[in-house]
């Protein structure tokens, strides 16, 4: 510890408490350090990552979320391999809050090394930094043996929005053995506007065995406004899961598909109020007067949010006319 730190009486007192025999005292000292202004106390927090007690190391990892420097990123990255799961989780959470693009260079080496938890946490940490140097490691991680790593790699590529990742994401959206990865890949393809080959992959995902994948595919088809997806989305209005129906209804509204009118008007009487609301909003976006009788019948719906959406839809249709 530098003498400058000890020139501050508060830091001197906290530094002494960090060497107390009682782990509870040390943990509370870390909490008190986190409340201090400035960053002169950061070296003490970093040192606490090596404390003998997991509770102290966890508290230090949580406190370091508020700071960012190469030394802090390295310290938290090494804490990802801590023997205690709580410490590893706290370090991963703090790394996910990184804001400075230059921090990515400290994390990138961990994507290819360490256990699966470390690799996934490193990918999560660089995700929102959107640095070009994370593209190649993330693309390689799509072939990782661990599903969590592949899912985090998909998220990185989705944030980067590089068209040269589309083919790999299409492959995972359809063929990855894990539903969570297929779902993430179907969602990540939402940036691939203007890439015709995306349609086939998303339509395949719309028929996936896992309803969560179908739900995500329906959402992405609407984001991309792929008109050729309308027939499959209309069919999805009869999906066994109302969540898929809801996303299909939303996307059909974006597509302004008049062919969807029968399915959407039927959805106005569904038992799930969220689906009724979404169907009404979609009908308003489509703007077809043929939907007015069904919408007026729904003006007395028991759910106030549905009634509000119905009124809005009727106004939209009136304005379109």
PDB file of C-alpha atoms in Angstrom:
ATOM      1  CA  UNK A   1       0.000   0.000   0.000  1.00  0.00           C
ATOM      2  CA  UNK A   2       1.328   3.433  -0.937  1.00  0.00           C
ATOM      3  CA  UNK A   3       1.996   6.056   1.713  1.00  0.00           C
ATOM      4  CA  UNK A   4      -0.318   8.445  -0.155  1.00  0.00           C
ATOM      5  CA  UNK A   5      -3.282   6.253   0.680  1.00  0.00           C
ATOM      6  CA  UNK A   6      -2.426   6.256   4.341  1.00  0.00           C
ATOM      7  CA  UNK A   7      -2.217  10.064   4.359  1.00  0.00           C
ATOM      8  CA  UNK A   8      -6.015   9.980   4.241  1.00  0.00           C
ATOM      9  CA  UNK A   9      -7.228   9.074   7.740  1.00  0.00           C
ATOM     10  CA  UNK A  10     -10.409   7.425   6.416  1.00  0.00           C
ATOM     11  CA  UNK A  11      -8.448   5.219   4.061  1.00  0.00           C
ATOM     12  CA  UNK A  12      -5.906   4.425   6.741  1.00  0.00           C
ATOM     13  CA  UNK A  13      -8.666   3.274   9.092  1.00  0.00           C
ATOM     14  CA  UNK A  14     -10.361   1.188   6.385  1.00  0.00           C
ATOM     15  CA  UNK A  15      -7.065  -0.346   5.295  1.00  0.00           C
ATOM     16  CA  UNK A  16      -6.500  -1.457   8.874  1.00  0.00           C
ATOM     17  CA  UNK A  17      -9.975  -2.989   9.047  1.00  0.00           C
ATOM     18  CA  UNK A  18      -9.279  -4.916   5.847  1.00  0.00           C
ATOM     19  CA  UNK A  19      -6.634  -6.825   7.819  1.00  0.00           C
ATOM     20  CA  UNK A  20      -8.921  -7.643  10.730  1.00  0.00           C
ATOM     21  CA  UNK A  21      -9.150 -11.302  11.739  1.00  0.00           C
ATOM     22  CA  UNK A  22     -12.940 -11.183  11.436  1.00  0.00           C
ATOM     23  CA  UNK A  23     -14.174 -11.632   7.855  1.00  0.00           C
ATOM     24  CA  UNK A  24     -17.380  -9.736   8.661  1.00  0.00           C
ATOM     25  CA  UNK A  25     -15.358  -6.696   9.693  1.00  0.00           C
ATOM     26  CA  UNK A  26     -13.384  -6.913   6.444  1.00  0.00           C
ATOM     27  CA  UNK A  27     -16.543  -7.225   4.361  1.00  0.00           C
ATOM     28  CA  UNK A  28     -18.105  -4.158   6.007  1.00  0.00           C
ATOM     29  CA  UNK A  29     -14.855  -2.294   5.361  1.00  0.00           C
ATOM     30  CA  UNK A  30     -15.255  -3.063   1.669  1.00  0.00           C
ATOM     31  CA  UNK A  31     -18.822  -1.749   1.810  1.00  0.00           C
ATOM     32  CA  UNK A  32     -17.578   1.450   3.441  1.00  0.00           C
ATOM     33  CA  UNK A  33     -14.865   1.793   0.797  1.00  0.00           C
ATOM     34  CA  UNK A  34     -17.484   1.600  -1.915  1.00  0.00           C
ATOM     35  CA  UNK A  35     -19.238   4.628  -0.408  1.00  0.00           C
ATOM     36  CA  UNK A  36     -16.178   6.871  -0.707  1.00  0.00           C
ATOM     37  CA  UNK A  37     -15.872   9.495  -3.423  1.00  0.00           C
ATOM     38  CA  UNK A  38     -13.061   9.479  -5.954  1.00  0.00           C
ATOM     39  CA  UNK A  39     -10.955   6.485  -6.851  1.00  0.00           C
ATOM     40  CA  UNK A  40      -8.036   6.607  -4.394  1.00  0.00           C
ATOM     41  CA  UNK A  41      -9.523   3.606  -2.612  1.00  0.00           C
ATOM     42  CA  UNK A  42      -9.673   1.392  -5.716  1.00  0.00           C
ATOM     43  CA  UNK A  43      -6.341  -0.334  -4.944  1.00  0.00           C
ATOM     44  CA  UNK A  44      -7.810  -1.441  -1.626  1.00  0.00           C
ATOM     45  CA  UNK A  45     -10.828  -2.905  -3.383  1.00  0.00           C
ATOM     46  CA  UNK A  46      -8.597  -4.713  -5.851  1.00  0.00           C
ATOM     47  CA  UNK A  47      -6.552  -6.135  -2.994  1.00  0.00           C
ATOM     48  CA  UNK A  48      -9.768  -7.385  -1.400  1.00  0.00           C
ATOM     49  CA  UNK A  49     -10.311  -9.620  -4.441  1.00  0.00           C
ATOM     50  CA  UNK A  50      -7.575 -11.812  -2.911  1.00  0.00           C
ATOM     51  CA  UNK A  51      -9.101 -11.931   0.565  1.00  0.00           C
ATOM     52  CA  UNK A  52      -9.226 -15.340   2.243  1.00  0.00           C
ATOM     53  CA  UNK A  53     -13.012 -15.088   2.711  1.00  0.00           C
ATOM     54  CA  UNK A  54     -15.324 -15.543  -0.263  1.00  0.00           C
ATOM     55  CA  UNK A  55     -17.841 -13.085   1.221  1.00  0.00           C
ATOM     56  CA  UNK A  56     -15.198 -10.348   1.162  1.00  0.00           C
ATOM     57  CA  UNK A  57     -14.086 -11.192  -2.367  1.00  0.00           C
ATOM     58  CA  UNK A  58     -17.703 -11.138  -3.528  1.00  0.00           C
ATOM     59  CA  UNK A  59     -18.297  -7.743  -1.956  1.00  0.00           C
ATOM     60  CA  UNK A  60     -15.144  -6.379  -3.585  1.00  0.00           C
ATOM     61  CA  UNK A  61     -16.172  -7.686  -6.998  1.00  0.00           C
ATOM     62  CA  UNK A  62     -19.566  -6.031  -6.615  1.00  0.00           C
ATOM     63  CA  UNK A  63     -18.040  -2.728  -5.479  1.00  0.00           C
ATOM     64  CA  UNK A  64     -15.703  -2.599  -8.475  1.00  0.00           C
ATOM     65  CA  UNK A  65     -18.691  -2.411 -10.823  1.00  0.00           C
ATOM     66  CA  UNK A  66     -18.613   1.358 -10.372  1.00  0.00           C
ATOM     67  CA  UNK A  67     -15.049   1.723 -11.682  1.00  0.00           C
ATOM     68  CA  UNK A  68     -13.243   0.993 -14.912  1.00  0.00           C
ATOM     69  CA  UNK A  69      -9.534   0.803 -15.677  1.00  0.00           C
ATOM     70  CA  UNK A  70      -7.258  -1.848 -17.183  1.00  0.00           C
ATOM     71  CA  UNK A  71      -6.201  -3.002 -13.715  1.00  0.00           C
ATOM     72  CA  UNK A  72      -9.809  -3.362 -12.569  1.00  0.00           C
ATOM     73  CA  UNK A  73     -10.852  -5.260 -15.688  1.00  0.00           C
ATOM     74  CA  UNK A  74      -7.892  -7.620 -15.287  1.00  0.00           C
ATOM     75  CA  UNK A  75      -8.677  -8.147 -11.609  1.00  0.00           C
ATOM     76  CA  UNK A  76     -12.325  -8.914 -12.284  1.00  0.00           C
ATOM     77  CA  UNK A  77     -11.437 -11.155 -15.220  1.00  0.00           C
ATOM     78  CA  UNK A  78      -9.166 -13.232 -13.017  1.00  0.00           C
ATOM     79  CA  UNK A  79     -11.937 -13.371 -10.406  1.00  0.00           C
ATOM     80  CA  UNK A  80     -14.030 -15.214 -12.991  1.00  0.00           C
ATOM     81  CA  UNK A  81     -11.947 -18.273 -12.112  1.00  0.00           C
ATOM     82  CA  UNK A  82     -12.445 -17.918  -8.363  1.00  0.00           C
ATOM     83  CA  UNK A  83     -13.197 -21.147  -6.500  1.00  0.00           C
ATOM     84  CA  UNK A  84     -16.405 -19.604  -5.132  1.00  0.00           C
ATOM     85  CA  UNK A  85     -19.448 -19.360  -7.412  1.00  0.00           C
ATOM     86  CA  UNK A  86     -20.669 -16.169  -5.728  1.00  0.00           C
ATOM     87  CA  UNK A  87     -17.391 -14.394  -6.476  1.00  0.00           C
ATOM     88  CA  UNK A  88     -17.460 -15.563 -10.087  1.00  0.00           C
ATOM     89  CA  UNK A  89     -21.032 -14.351 -10.529  1.00  0.00           C
ATOM     90  CA  UNK A  90     -20.295 -10.948  -8.969  1.00  0.00           C
ATOM     91  CA  UNK A  91     -17.230 -10.496 -11.172  1.00  0.00           C
ATOM     92  CA  UNK A  92     -19.193 -11.429 -14.278  1.00  0.00           C
ATOM     93  CA  UNK A  93     -21.936  -8.938 -13.400  1.00  0.00           C
ATOM     94  CA  UNK A  94     -19.424  -6.137 -12.844  1.00  0.00           C
ATOM     95  CA  UNK A  95     -17.711  -6.879 -16.146  1.00  0.00           C
ATOM     96  CA  UNK A  96     -21.048  -6.752 -17.952  1.00  0.00           C
ATOM     97  CA  UNK A  97     -21.332  -3.084 -16.922  1.00  0.00           C
ATOM     98  CA  UNK A  98     -18.191  -1.982 -18.786  1.00  0.00           C
ATOM     99  CA  UNK A  99     -18.618   1.176 -20.857  1.00  0.00           C
ATOM    100  CA  UNK A 100     -15.146   2.033 -22.242  1.00  0.00           C
ATOM    101  CA  UNK A 101     -14.267   0.354 -25.571  1.00  0.00           C
ATOM    102  CA  UNK A 102     -10.606   0.095 -24.576  1.00  0.00           C
ATOM    103  CA  UNK A 103     -11.580  -2.307 -21.806  1.00  0.00           C
ATOM    104  CA  UNK A 104     -12.321  -4.934 -24.428  1.00  0.00           C
ATOM    105  CA  UNK A 105      -8.615  -5.539 -25.028  1.00  0.00           C
ATOM    106  CA  UNK A 106      -8.270  -6.813 -21.463  1.00  0.00           C
ATOM    107  CA  UNK A 107     -11.145  -9.250 -21.896  1.00  0.00           C
ATOM    108  CA  UNK A 108     -10.588 -10.604 -25.402  1.00  0.00           C
ATOM    109  CA  UNK A 109      -7.861 -13.102 -24.379  1.00  0.00           C
ATOM    110  CA  UNK A 110     -10.304 -14.721 -21.931  1.00  0.00           C
ATOM    111  CA  UNK A 111     -12.766 -15.598 -24.723  1.00  0.00           C
ATOM    112  CA  UNK A 112     -10.503 -18.339 -25.997  1.00  0.00           C
ATOM    113  CA  UNK A 113      -9.147 -19.450 -22.633  1.00  0.00           C
ATOM    114  CA  UNK A 114     -10.431 -20.588 -19.265  1.00  0.00           C
ATOM    115  CA  UNK A 115     -13.519 -22.619 -18.557  1.00  0.00           C
ATOM    116  CA  UNK A 116     -16.912 -22.076 -20.153  1.00  0.00           C
ATOM    117  CA  UNK A 117     -18.073 -19.633 -17.483  1.00  0.00           C
ATOM    118  CA  UNK A 118     -15.016 -17.441 -18.075  1.00  0.00           C
ATOM    119  CA  UNK A 119     -15.455 -17.509 -21.844  1.00  0.00           C
ATOM    120  CA  UNK A 120     -19.143 -16.622 -21.609  1.00  0.00           C
ATOM    121  CA  UNK A 121     -18.538 -13.813 -19.107  1.00  0.00           C
ATOM    122  CA  UNK A 122     -15.783 -12.322 -21.259  1.00  0.00           C
ATOM    123  CA  UNK A 123     -18.102 -12.300 -24.268  1.00  0.00           C
ATOM    124  CA  UNK A 124     -20.847 -10.693 -22.183  1.00  0.00           C
ATOM    125  CA  UNK A 125     -18.401  -8.042 -21.035  1.00  0.00           C
ATOM    126  CA  UNK A 126     -17.396  -7.006 -24.561  1.00  0.00           C
ATOM    127  CA  UNK A 127     -20.900  -7.282 -26.025  1.00  0.00           C
ATOM    128  CA  UNK A 128     -22.115  -3.713 -25.637  1.00  0.00           C
ATOM    129  CA  UNK A 129     -18.666  -2.223 -26.219  1.00  0.00           C
ATOM    130  CA  UNK A 130     -19.111  -2.979 -29.940  1.00  0.00           C
ATOM    131  CA  UNK A 131     -15.385  -3.074 -30.690  1.00  0.00           C
ATOM    132  CA  UNK A 132     -14.384  -4.480 -34.108  1.00  0.00           C
ATOM    133  CA  UNK A 133     -11.679  -6.617 -32.510  1.00  0.00           C
ATOM    134  CA  UNK A 134     -14.351  -8.722 -30.785  1.00  0.00           C
ATOM    135  CA  UNK A 135     -15.751  -9.949 -34.109  1.00  0.00           C
ATOM    136  CA  UNK A 136     -13.252 -12.719 -34.867  1.00  0.00           C
ATOM    137  CA  UNK A 137     -13.251 -14.223 -31.334  1.00  0.00           C
ATOM    138  CA  UNK A 138     -17.060 -14.113 -31.209  1.00  0.00           C
ATOM    139  CA  UNK A 139     -17.365 -15.732 -34.626  1.00  0.00           C
ATOM    140  CA  UNK A 140     -15.003 -18.510 -33.551  1.00  0.00           C
ATOM    141  CA  UNK A 141     -16.967 -18.955 -30.318  1.00  0.00           C
ATOM    142  CA  UNK A 142     -20.065 -19.906 -32.315  1.00  0.00           C
ATOM    143  CA  UNK A 143     -18.492 -23.369 -32.524  1.00  0.00           C
ATOM    144  CA  UNK A 144     -17.804 -23.589 -28.784  1.00  0.00           C
ATOM    145  CA  UNK A 145     -18.838 -26.839 -27.118  1.00  0.00           C
ATOM    146  CA  UNK A 146     -20.750 -24.928 -24.432  1.00  0.00           C
ATOM    147  CA  UNK A 147     -24.208 -23.574 -25.289  1.00  0.00           C
ATOM    148  CA  UNK A 148     -23.894 -20.568 -22.974  1.00  0.00           C
ATOM    149  CA  UNK A 149     -20.713 -19.482 -24.735  1.00  0.00           C
ATOM    150  CA  UNK A 150     -22.358 -19.827 -28.142  1.00  0.00           C
ATOM    151  CA  UNK A 151     -25.337 -17.785 -26.976  1.00  0.00           C
ATOM    152  CA  UNK A 152     -23.122 -14.973 -25.692  1.00  0.00           C
ATOM    153  CA  UNK A 153     -21.128 -15.047 -28.926  1.00  0.00           C
ATOM    154  CA  UNK A 154     -24.371 -14.646 -30.871  1.00  0.00           C
ATOM    155  CA  UNK A 155     -25.209 -11.590 -28.759  1.00  0.00           C
ATOM    156  CA  UNK A 156     -21.818 -10.007 -29.511  1.00  0.00           C
ATOM    157  CA  UNK A 157     -22.338 -10.493 -33.241  1.00  0.00           C
ATOM    158  CA  UNK A 158     -25.851  -9.119 -33.000  1.00  0.00           C
ATOM    159  CA  UNK A 159     -24.500  -5.931 -31.444  1.00  0.00           C
ATOM    160  CA  UNK A 160     -21.754  -5.610 -34.049  1.00  0.00           C
ATOM    161  CA  UNK A 161     -24.292  -5.908 -36.912  1.00  0.00           C
ATOM    162  CA  UNK A 162     -21.774  -7.242 -39.417  1.00  0.00           C
ATOM    163  CA  UNK A 163     -23.275  -8.811 -42.509  1.00  0.00           C
ATOM    164  CA  UNK A 164     -20.369 -11.256 -42.793  1.00  0.00           C
ATOM    165  CA  UNK A 165     -21.775 -12.965 -39.671  1.00  0.00           C
ATOM    166  CA  UNK A 166     -25.193 -13.601 -41.212  1.00  0.00           C
ATOM    167  CA  UNK A 167     -24.442 -17.034 -42.656  1.00  0.00           C
ATOM    168  CA  UNK A 168     -23.112 -18.312 -39.332  1.00  0.00           C
ATOM    169  CA  UNK A 169     -26.100 -16.897 -37.457  1.00  0.00           C
ATOM    170  CA  UNK A 170     -28.517 -18.487 -39.931  1.00  0.00           C
ATOM    171  CA  UNK A 171     -26.838 -21.831 -39.334  1.00  0.00           C
ATOM    172  CA  UNK A 172     -27.248 -21.553 -35.576  1.00  0.00           C
ATOM    173  CA  UNK A 173     -30.835 -20.306 -35.821  1.00  0.00           C
ATOM    174  CA  UNK A 174     -31.828 -23.508 -37.584  1.00  0.00           C
ATOM    175  CA  UNK A 175     -29.342 -26.184 -36.603  1.00  0.00           C
ATOM    176  CA  UNK A 176     -27.902 -25.488 -33.143  1.00  0.00           C
ATOM    177  CA  UNK A 177     -28.861 -28.311 -30.755  1.00  0.00           C
ATOM    178  CA  UNK A 178     -29.838 -25.903 -27.963  1.00  0.00           C
ATOM    179  CA  UNK A 179     -33.134 -23.939 -28.162  1.00  0.00           C
ATOM    180  CA  UNK A 180     -31.668 -20.961 -26.280  1.00  0.00           C
ATOM    181  CA  UNK A 181     -28.946 -20.594 -28.900  1.00  0.00           C
ATOM    182  CA  UNK A 182     -31.390 -20.975 -31.800  1.00  0.00           C
ATOM    183  CA  UNK A 183     -33.608 -18.341 -30.210  1.00  0.00           C
ATOM    184  CA  UNK A 184     -30.707 -15.921 -29.714  1.00  0.00           C
ATOM    185  CA  UNK A 185     -29.550 -16.403 -33.305  1.00  0.00           C
ATOM    186  CA  UNK A 186     -33.058 -15.816 -34.685  1.00  0.00           C
ATOM    187  CA  UNK A 187     -33.197 -12.569 -32.712  1.00  0.00           C
ATOM    188  CA  UNK A 188     -29.702 -11.477 -33.735  1.00  0.00           C
ATOM    189  CA  UNK A 189     -30.654 -11.713 -37.412  1.00  0.00           C
ATOM    190  CA  UNK A 190     -32.813  -8.642 -36.902  1.00  0.00           C
ATOM    191  CA  UNK A 191     -29.980  -6.451 -38.178  1.00  0.00           C
ATOM    192  CA  UNK A 192     -29.806  -8.289 -41.554  1.00  0.00           C
ATOM    193  CA  UNK A 193     -32.125  -5.929 -43.384  1.00  0.00           C
ATOM    194  CA  UNK A 194     -31.958  -6.420 -47.141  1.00  0.00           C
ATOM    195  CA  UNK A 195     -30.363  -9.894 -47.015  1.00  0.00           C
ATOM    196  CA  UNK A 196     -32.797 -12.137 -48.936  1.00  0.00           C
ATOM    197  CA  UNK A 197     -31.368 -15.424 -47.652  1.00  0.00           C
ATOM    198  CA  UNK A 198     -32.420 -14.561 -44.092  1.00  0.00           C
ATOM    199  CA  UNK A 199     -36.061 -15.271 -44.911  1.00  0.00           C
ATOM    200  CA  UNK A 200     -35.581 -19.024 -45.361  1.00  0.00           C
ATOM    201  CA  UNK A 201     -33.733 -19.369 -42.045  1.00  0.00           C
ATOM    202  CA  UNK A 202     -36.343 -17.395 -40.120  1.00  0.00           C
ATOM    203  CA  UNK A 203     -39.211 -19.315 -41.695  1.00  0.00           C
ATOM    204  CA  UNK A 204     -37.506 -22.524 -40.621  1.00  0.00           C
ATOM    205  CA  UNK A 205     -37.153 -21.084 -37.126  1.00  0.00           C
ATOM    206  CA  UNK A 206     -40.856 -20.211 -37.169  1.00  0.00           C
ATOM    207  CA  UNK A 207     -41.515 -23.968 -37.360  1.00  0.00           C
ATOM    208  CA  UNK A 208     -39.013 -24.859 -34.630  1.00  0.00           C
ATOM    209  CA  UNK A 209     -39.987 -27.465 -32.048  1.00  0.00           C
ATOM    210  CA  UNK A 210     -39.351 -24.943 -29.254  1.00  0.00           C
ATOM    211  CA  UNK A 211     -42.021 -22.260 -28.953  1.00  0.00           C
ATOM    212  CA  UNK A 212     -39.497 -19.707 -27.704  1.00  0.00           C
ATOM    213  CA  UNK A 213     -37.617 -20.008 -30.997  1.00  0.00           C
ATOM    214  CA  UNK A 214     -40.847 -19.609 -32.954  1.00  0.00           C
ATOM    215  CA  UNK A 215     -41.696 -16.536 -30.896  1.00  0.00           C
ATOM    216  CA  UNK A 216     -38.320 -14.918 -31.623  1.00  0.00           C
ATOM    217  CA  UNK A 217     -38.509 -15.771 -35.322  1.00  0.00           C
ATOM    218  CA  UNK A 218     -41.953 -14.167 -35.562  1.00  0.00           C
ATOM    219  CA  UNK A 219     -40.594 -11.030 -33.914  1.00  0.00           C
ATOM    220  CA  UNK A 220     -37.589 -10.773 -36.225  1.00  0.00           C
ATOM    221  CA  UNK A 221     -39.680 -11.294 -39.346  1.00  0.00           C
ATOM    222  CA  UNK A 222     -41.716  -8.271 -38.303  1.00  0.00           C
ATOM    223  CA  UNK A 223     -38.645  -6.171 -37.560  1.00  0.00           C
ATOM    224  CA  UNK A 224     -37.275  -6.887 -41.017  1.00  0.00           C
ATOM    225  CA  UNK A 225     -40.719  -6.303 -42.571  1.00  0.00           C
ATOM    226  CA  UNK A 226     -40.326  -9.318 -44.836  1.00  0.00           C
ATOM    227  CA  UNK A 227     -43.578  -9.283 -46.817  1.00  0.00           C
ATOM    228  CA  UNK A 228     -43.046 -12.823 -48.088  1.00  0.00           C
ATOM    229  CA  UNK A 229     -43.278 -14.034 -44.488  1.00  0.00           C
ATOM    230  CA  UNK A 230     -46.954 -13.046 -44.217  1.00  0.00           C
ATOM    231  CA  UNK A 231     -48.429 -16.489 -45.033  1.00  0.00           C
ATOM    232  CA  UNK A 232     -46.248 -18.214 -42.422  1.00  0.00           C
ATOM    233  CA  UNK A 233     -47.061 -15.532 -39.850  1.00  0.00           C
ATOM    234  CA  UNK A 234     -50.780 -15.894 -40.563  1.00  0.00           C
ATOM    235  CA  UNK A 235     -50.415 -19.618 -39.948  1.00  0.00           C
ATOM    236  CA  UNK A 236     -48.603 -18.788 -36.700  1.00  0.00           C
ATOM    237  CA  UNK A 237     -51.777 -17.079 -35.459  1.00  0.00           C
ATOM    238  CA  UNK A 238     -52.954 -20.637 -34.769  1.00  0.00           C
ATOM    239  CA  UNK A 239     -49.794 -21.628 -32.887  1.00  0.00           C
ATOM    240  CA  UNK A 240     -50.346 -23.746 -29.784  1.00  0.00           C
ATOM    241  CA  UNK A 241     -48.655 -21.027 -27.686  1.00  0.00           C
ATOM    242  CA  UNK A 242     -50.299 -17.645 -27.313  1.00  0.00           C
ATOM    243  CA  UNK A 243     -46.894 -15.970 -27.023  1.00  0.00           C
ATOM    244  CA  UNK A 244     -46.109 -16.986 -30.601  1.00  0.00           C
ATOM    245  CA  UNK A 245     -49.543 -15.816 -31.745  1.00  0.00           C
ATOM    246  CA  UNK A 246     -48.959 -12.450 -30.091  1.00  0.00           C
ATOM    247  CA  UNK A 247     -45.628 -11.867 -31.849  1.00  0.00           C
ATOM    248  CA  UNK A 248     -47.100 -13.037 -35.141  1.00  0.00           C
ATOM    249  CA  UNK A 249     -49.965 -10.565 -34.748  1.00  0.00           C
ATOM    250  CA  UNK A 250     -47.533  -7.744 -34.006  1.00  0.00           C
ATOM    251  CA  UNK A 251     -45.443  -8.570 -37.054  1.00  0.00           C
ATOM    252  CA  UNK A 252     -48.472  -8.843 -39.336  1.00  0.00           C
ATOM    253  CA  UNK A 253     -49.431  -5.356 -38.226  1.00  0.00           C
ATOM    254  CA  UNK A 254     -46.012  -4.102 -39.228  1.00  0.00           C
ATOM    255  CA  UNK A 255     -46.369  -5.831 -42.584  1.00  0.00           C
ATOM    256  CA  UNK A 256     -49.870  -4.328 -42.986  1.00  0.00           C
ATOM    257  CA  UNK A 257     -51.026  -7.672 -44.309  1.00  0.00           C
ATOM    258  CA  UNK A 258     -54.708  -7.537 -45.262  1.00  0.00           C
ATOM    259  CA  UNK A 259     -54.666 -11.296 -45.696  1.00  0.00           C
ATOM    260  CA  UNK A 260     -54.268 -11.491 -41.920  1.00  0.00           C
ATOM    261  CA  UNK A 261     -57.628  -9.846 -41.198  1.00  0.00           C
ATOM    262  CA  UNK A 262     -59.581 -13.095 -40.523  1.00  0.00           C
ATOM    263  CA  UNK A 263     -56.949 -14.423 -38.125  1.00  0.00           C
ATOM    264  CA  UNK A 264     -56.522 -11.114 -36.327  1.00  0.00           C
ATOM    265  CA  UNK A 265     -60.236 -10.457 -35.914  1.00  0.00           C
ATOM    266  CA  UNK A 266     -60.607 -13.980 -34.514  1.00  0.00           C
ATOM    267  CA  UNK A 267     -57.838 -13.201 -32.036  1.00  0.00           C
ATOM    268  CA  UNK A 268     -59.936 -10.339 -30.646  1.00  0.00           C
ATOM    269  CA  UNK A 269     -61.916 -12.955 -28.715  1.00  0.00           C
ATOM    270  CA  UNK A 270     -58.957 -14.977 -27.428  1.00  0.00           C
ATOM    271  CA  UNK A 271     -58.870 -15.752 -23.707  1.00  0.00           C
ATOM    272  CA  UNK A 272     -55.487 -14.011 -23.265  1.00  0.00           C
ATOM    273  CA  UNK A 273     -55.995 -10.255 -23.005  1.00  0.00           C
ATOM    274  CA  UNK A 274     -52.464  -9.423 -24.199  1.00  0.00           C
ATOM    275  CA  UNK A 275     -53.172 -11.233 -27.446  1.00  0.00           C
ATOM    276  CA  UNK A 276     -56.487  -9.426 -27.876  1.00  0.00           C
ATOM    277  CA  UNK A 277     -54.725  -6.107 -27.356  1.00  0.00           C
ATOM    278  CA  UNK A 278     -51.985  -6.955 -29.863  1.00  0.00           C
ATOM    279  CA  UNK A 279     -54.536  -8.107 -32.437  1.00  0.00           C
ATOM    280  CA  UNK A 280     -56.398  -4.808 -32.121  1.00  0.00           C
ATOM    281  CA  UNK A 281     -53.217  -2.797 -32.544  1.00  0.00           C
ATOM    282  CA  UNK A 282     -52.257  -4.845 -35.607  1.00  0.00           C
ATOM    283  CA  UNK A 283     -55.666  -4.237 -37.165  1.00  0.00           C
ATOM    284  CA  UNK A 284     -55.190  -0.531 -36.591  1.00  0.00           C
ATOM    285  CA  UNK A 285     -51.830  -0.604 -38.349  1.00  0.00           C
ATOM    286  CA  UNK A 286     -53.303  -2.470 -41.301  1.00  0.00           C
ATOM    287  CA  UNK A 287     -56.003   0.183 -41.511  1.00  0.00           C
ATOM    288  CA  UNK A 288     -58.667  -1.894 -43.295  1.00  0.00           C
ATOM    289  CA  UNK A 289     -62.287  -0.822 -42.826  1.00  0.00           C
ATOM    290  CA  UNK A 290     -63.321  -4.471 -43.023  1.00  0.00           C
ATOM    291  CA  UNK A 291     -61.996  -4.893 -39.472  1.00  0.00           C
ATOM    292  CA  UNK A 292     -64.321  -2.268 -38.001  1.00  0.00           C
ATOM    293  CA  UNK A 293     -67.283  -4.545 -37.120  1.00  0.00           C
ATOM    294  CA  UNK A 294     -65.050  -6.896 -35.116  1.00  0.00           C
ATOM    295  CA  UNK A 295     -63.302  -3.961 -33.428  1.00  0.00           C
ATOM    296  CA  UNK A 296     -66.583  -2.303 -32.469  1.00  0.00           C
ATOM    297  CA  UNK A 297     -67.748  -5.563 -30.958  1.00  0.00           C
ATOM    298  CA  UNK A 298     -64.570  -5.543 -28.882  1.00  0.00           C
ATOM    299  CA  UNK A 299     -65.127  -2.010 -27.548  1.00  0.00           C
ATOM    300  CA  UNK A 300     -66.784  -3.523 -24.495  1.00  0.00           C
ATOM    301  CA  UNK A 301     -63.896  -5.886 -23.716  1.00  0.00           C
ATOM    302  CA  UNK A 302     -63.426  -6.583 -20.009  1.00  0.00           C
ATOM    303  CA  UNK A 303     -59.795  -5.461 -20.073  1.00  0.00           C
ATOM    304  CA  UNK A 304     -59.236  -1.668 -20.107  1.00  0.00           C
ATOM    305  CA  UNK A 305     -55.958  -2.025 -22.026  1.00  0.00           C
ATOM    306  CA  UNK A 306     -57.743  -3.974 -24.745  1.00  0.00           C
ATOM    307  CA  UNK A 307     -60.496  -1.341 -24.929  1.00  0.00           C
ATOM    308  CA  UNK A 308     -57.866   1.366 -25.236  1.00  0.00           C
ATOM    309  CA  UNK A 309     -56.140  -0.500 -28.074  1.00  0.00           C
ATOM    310  CA  UNK A 310     -59.465  -1.086 -29.816  1.00  0.00           C
ATOM    311  CA  UNK A 311     -60.318   2.627 -29.682  1.00  0.00           C
ATOM    312  CA  UNK A 312     -56.897   3.495 -31.069  1.00  0.00           C
ATOM    313  CA  UNK A 313     -57.309   0.982 -33.891  1.00  0.00           C
ATOM    314  CA  UNK A 314     -60.707   2.396 -34.836  1.00  0.00           C
ATOM    315  CA  UNK A 315     -59.224   5.889 -34.916  1.00  0.00           C
ATOM    316  CA  UNK A 316     -56.347   4.717 -37.120  1.00  0.00           C
ATOM    317  CA  UNK A 317     -58.706   3.043 -39.565  1.00  0.00           C
ATOM    318  CA  UNK A 318     -60.842   6.170 -39.661  1.00  0.00           C
ATOM    319  CA  UNK A 319     -57.788   8.319 -40.359  1.00  0.00           C
ATOM    320  CA  UNK A 320     -56.657   5.951 -43.127  1.00  0.00           C
ATOM    321  CA  UNK A 321     -60.081   6.102 -44.744  1.00  0.00           C
TER     322      UNK A 321
END
